[in-house]
C-alpha positions as semicolon CSV with decimal commas, in nm:
position;residue;x (nm);y (nm);z (nm)
1;M;5,520;-2,611;3,102
2;D;5,609;-2,655;2,737
3;L;5,417;-2,520;2,436
4;T;5,226;-2,845;2,378
5;E;5,095;-2,849;2,736
6;K;4,987;-2,484;2,708
7;E;4,795;-2,555;2,387
8;A;4,624;-2,854;2,550
9;M;4,526;-2,645;2,852
10;F;4,390;-2,369;2,627
11;R;4,181;-2,622;2,432
12;D;4,041;-2,764;2,757
13;I;3,941;-2,418;2,882
14;L;3,782;-2,330;2,547
15;L;3,590;-2,658;2,544
16;Q;3,461;-2,593;2,897
17;I;3,341;-2,246;2,794
18;I;3,160;-2,387;2,490
19;V;2,995;-2,660;2,698
20;F;2,886;-2,402;2,956
21;L;2,736;-2,173;2,690
22;L;2,552;-2,464;2,530
23;F;2,410;-2,553;2,870
24;V;2,294;-2,194;2,930
25;F;2,130;-2,159;2,587
26;T;1,964;-2,499;2,621
27;F;1,824;-2,400;2,960
28;L;1,691;-2,069;2,824
29;Y;1,536;-2,237;2,522
30;L;1,367;-2,512;2,724
31;Y;1,208;-2,260;2,958
32;G;1,102;-2,029;2,678
33;I;1,291;-1,728;2,809
34;P;1,403;-1,591;2,468
35;Q;1,049;-1,630;2,334
36;S;0,900;-1,455;2,634
37;L;1,143;-1,166;2,597
38;F;1,064;-1,142;2,227
39;H;0,689;-1,145;2,289
40;K;0,731;-0,888;2,563
41;F;0,919;-0,662;2,322
42;R;0,650;-0,710;2,057
43;Y;0,381;-0,632;2,312
44;R;0,556;-0,312;2,415
45;T;0,600;-0,207;2,052
46;K;0,237;-0,280;1,974
47;S;0,126;-0,098;2,287
48;S;0,334;0,209;2,194
49;A;0,183;0,216;1,845
50;T;-0,167;0,194;1,990
51;Q;-0,101;0,472;2,239
52;S;0,047;0,681;1,958
53;K;-0,272;0,643;1,754
54;L;-0,483;0,747;2,053
55;H;-0,279;1,065;2,094
56;F;-0,302;1,125;1,719
57;V;-0,682;1,098;1,724
58;K;-0,702;1,333;2,022
59;A;-0,474;1,582;1,846
60;A;-0,690;1,570;1,533
61;Q;-1,004;1,632;1,737
62;L;-0,843;1,925;1,920
63;L;-0,723;2,083;1,596
64;D;-1,070;2,047;1,445
65;R;-1,217;2,217;1,752
66;A;-0,955;2,492;1,725
67;R;-1,056;2,564;1,367
68;S;-1,424;2,572;1,459
69;S;-1,357;2,781;1,768
70;K;-1,161;3,041;1,573
71;S;-1,464;3,125;1,361
72;L;-1,706;3,119;1,655
73;T;-1,528;3,256;1,961
74;G;-1,210;3,419;1,834
75;T;-0,842;3,341;1,844
76;T;-0,772;3,301;2,218
77;A;-0,965;2,978;2,270
78;A;-0,852;2,851;1,931
79;A;-0,486;2,911;2,018
80;G;-0,522;2,711;2,339
81;L;-0,682;2,420;2,158
82;A;-0,416;2,429;1,887
83;E;-0,144;2,419;2,153
84;E;-0,309;2,115;2,311
85;A;-0,326;1,952;1,968
86;L;0,045;2,019;1,923
87;T;0,122;1,855;2,258
88;E;-0,079;1,546;2,167
89;A;0,091;1,524;1,827
90;D;0,432;1,540;1,996
91;L;0,329;1,259;2,230
92;A;0,220;1,050;1,932
93;I;0,555;1,112;1,764
94;S;0,753;1,021;2,075
95;L;0,570;0,687;2,098
96;N;0,600;0,600;1,730
97;P;0,856;0,817;1,547
98;K;0,833;0,601;1,234
99;D;0,472;0,700;1,167
100;A;0,444;0,999;0,933
101;A;0,085;1,090;1,024
102;P;0,160;1,265;1,357
103;Y;0,431;1,475;1,189
104;L;0,179;1,591;0,929
105;L;-0,080;1,667;1,193
106;K;0,180;1,858;1,390
107;A;0,258;2,058;1,077
108;M;-0,110;2,152;1,041
109;A;-0,126;2,262;1,406
110;L;0,190;2,470;1,364
111;E;0,061;2,630;1,046
112;F;-0,266;2,710;1,222
113;Q;-0,062;2,894;1,484
114;G;0,130;3,080;1,216
115;F;0,459;2,892;1,254
116;R;0,519;2,810;0,889
117;T;0,891;2,737;0,915
118;S;0,833;2,486;1,194
119;A;0,543;2,338;0,997
120;L;0,776;2,284;0,702
121;E;1,028;2,111;0,925
122;S;0,758;1,876;1,050
123;I;0,651;1,792;0,694
124;D;1,015;1,728;0,608
125;M;1,028;1,479;0,895
126;A;0,715;1,306;0,763
127;L;0,882;1,273;0,423
128;S;1,216;1,162;0,565
129;P;1,337;0,801;0,525
130;L;1,250;0,740;0,892
131;A;0,875;0,794;0,843
132;A;0,799;0,808;0,470
133;K;0,761;0,429;0,445
134;S;0,440;0,454;0,647
135;L;0,276;0,669;0,378
136;E;0,071;0,543;0,086
137;E;0,152;0,704;-0,249
138;S;-0,156;0,928;-0,235
139;E;-0,069;1,034;0,121
140;R;0,286;1,113;0,017
141;G;0,144;1,320;-0,267
142;D;-0,075;1,514;-0,023
143;A;0,226;1,581;0,200
144;L;0,432;1,704;-0,095
145;L;0,143;1,926;-0,204
146;K;0,119;2,081;0,141
147;R;0,493;2,141;0,149
148;A;0,478;2,309;-0,191
149;E;0,192;2,533;-0,076
150;L;0,386;2,640;0,231
151;K;0,703;2,702;0,032
152;K;0,508;2,908;-0,219
153;A;0,341;3,113;0,055
154;M;0,680;3,179;0,215
155;K;0,838;3,275;-0,119
156;A;1,084;2,990;-0,068
157;E;1,030;2,811;-0,395
158;S;1,347;2,603;-0,414
159;V;1,161;2,272;-0,423
160;V;0,813;2,381;-0,532
161;E;0,840;2,256;-0,889
162;E;0,999;1,929;-0,780
163;D;0,732;1,868;-0,516
164;L;0,441;1,954;-0,746
165;T;0,581;1,739;-1,024
166;Q;0,598;1,450;-0,779
167;V;0,242;1,521;-0,664
168;V;0,093;1,481;-1,012
169;K;0,318;1,186;-1,082
170;L;0,199;1,005;-0,771
171;N;-0,162;1,105;-0,832
172;P;-0,236;1,216;-1,191
173;G;-0,592;1,299;-1,086
174;N;-0,489;1,562;-0,832
175;V;-0,660;1,874;-0,967
176;K;-0,509;2,107;-0,709
177;G;-0,162;1,975;-0,782
178;W;-0,198;2,041;-1,155
179;F;-0,342;2,387;-1,095
180;L;-0,065;2,491;-0,857
181;L;0,191;2,356;-1,101
182;G;0,031;2,567;-1,373
183;E;0,046;2,874;-1,149
184;W;0,411;2,806;-1,071
185;Y;0,501;2,772;-1,439
186;E;0,303;3,084;-1,524
187;G;0,484;3,279;-1,254
188;K;0,814;3,166;-1,404
189;K;0,702;3,276;-1,754
190;M;0,704;2,914;-1,872
191;E;0,385;2,956;-2,072
192;D;0,384;2,630;-2,267
193;E;0,427;2,425;-1,950
194;A;0,164;2,636;-1,773
195;K;-0,088;2,579;-2,054
196;K;-0,034;2,203;-2,042
197;A;-0,091;2,201;-1,666
198;Y;-0,409;2,411;-1,691
199;E;-0,536;2,195;-1,977
200;K;-0,485;1,890;-1,758
201;V;-0,690;2,061;-1,487
202;L;-0,977;2,107;-1,733
203;E;-0,954;1,745;-1,841
204;L;-1,022;1,653;-1,480
205;E;-1,260;1,940;-1,395
206;P;-1,406;2,075;-1,723
207;E;-1,609;2,349;-1,552
208;L;-1,335;2,488;-1,329
209;R;-1,354;2,858;-1,405
210;V;-1,014;2,961;-1,267
211;A;-0,843;2,718;-1,504
212;K;-1,042;2,852;-1,800
213;E;-0,948;3,206;-1,704
214;A;-0,584;3,106;-1,672
215;L;-0,582;2,961;-2,024
216;K;-0,753;3,270;-2,160
217;R;-0,492;3,483;-1,986
218;L;-0,224;3,281;-2,163
219;G;-0,401;3,316;-2,497
220;S;-0,557;2,971;-2,515
221;G;-0,918;2,864;-2,461
222;S;-1,205;3,072;-2,328
223;S;-1,369;3,160;-1,998
224;S;-1,720;3,076;-2,113
């Protein structure tokens, strides 16, 4: 068999393969198989998101009960409820890992149990590229504020200023964000920046006594 015959045979085989594939795809298209698979996938995705929200709601209810229970019946019952809330939050995450809300709820449950480092990790996941797209700007600001509070409480202030600056940038009306930023600047002996932050607090909440006292402490304004 010479080279020309081999090339002709190869072309014939290739043509047969193409014809066969066209036949298969035509058959699948006519019977709606690709569409049915696509709709089935969409249904499963939608179902997972719905189930995730149900677990999220249950987790939120359990955490609320844990907080109420702690003040009424003590820590034992509250700890059990918080652990259940954590389990439900984990289930919500497993079903829809791109939703930031369950990560934030998990962080609150972990903080309630005293696990601040783990709570920070959960907030970091909520703010990661995987989940952050699901957050509105105000929600992202709230998450950053919570992370800054935890960092400050743990004396791990590496990103506190950055987070708080982002908080007030995303939501200029966030009184707590401005006040914490003022406290952070004051603690770092950055008095001019601290005064500006406290003054912004008083623009938003003119009667907020702690902000007035802070300005008086820095030699500006009065506590009246």
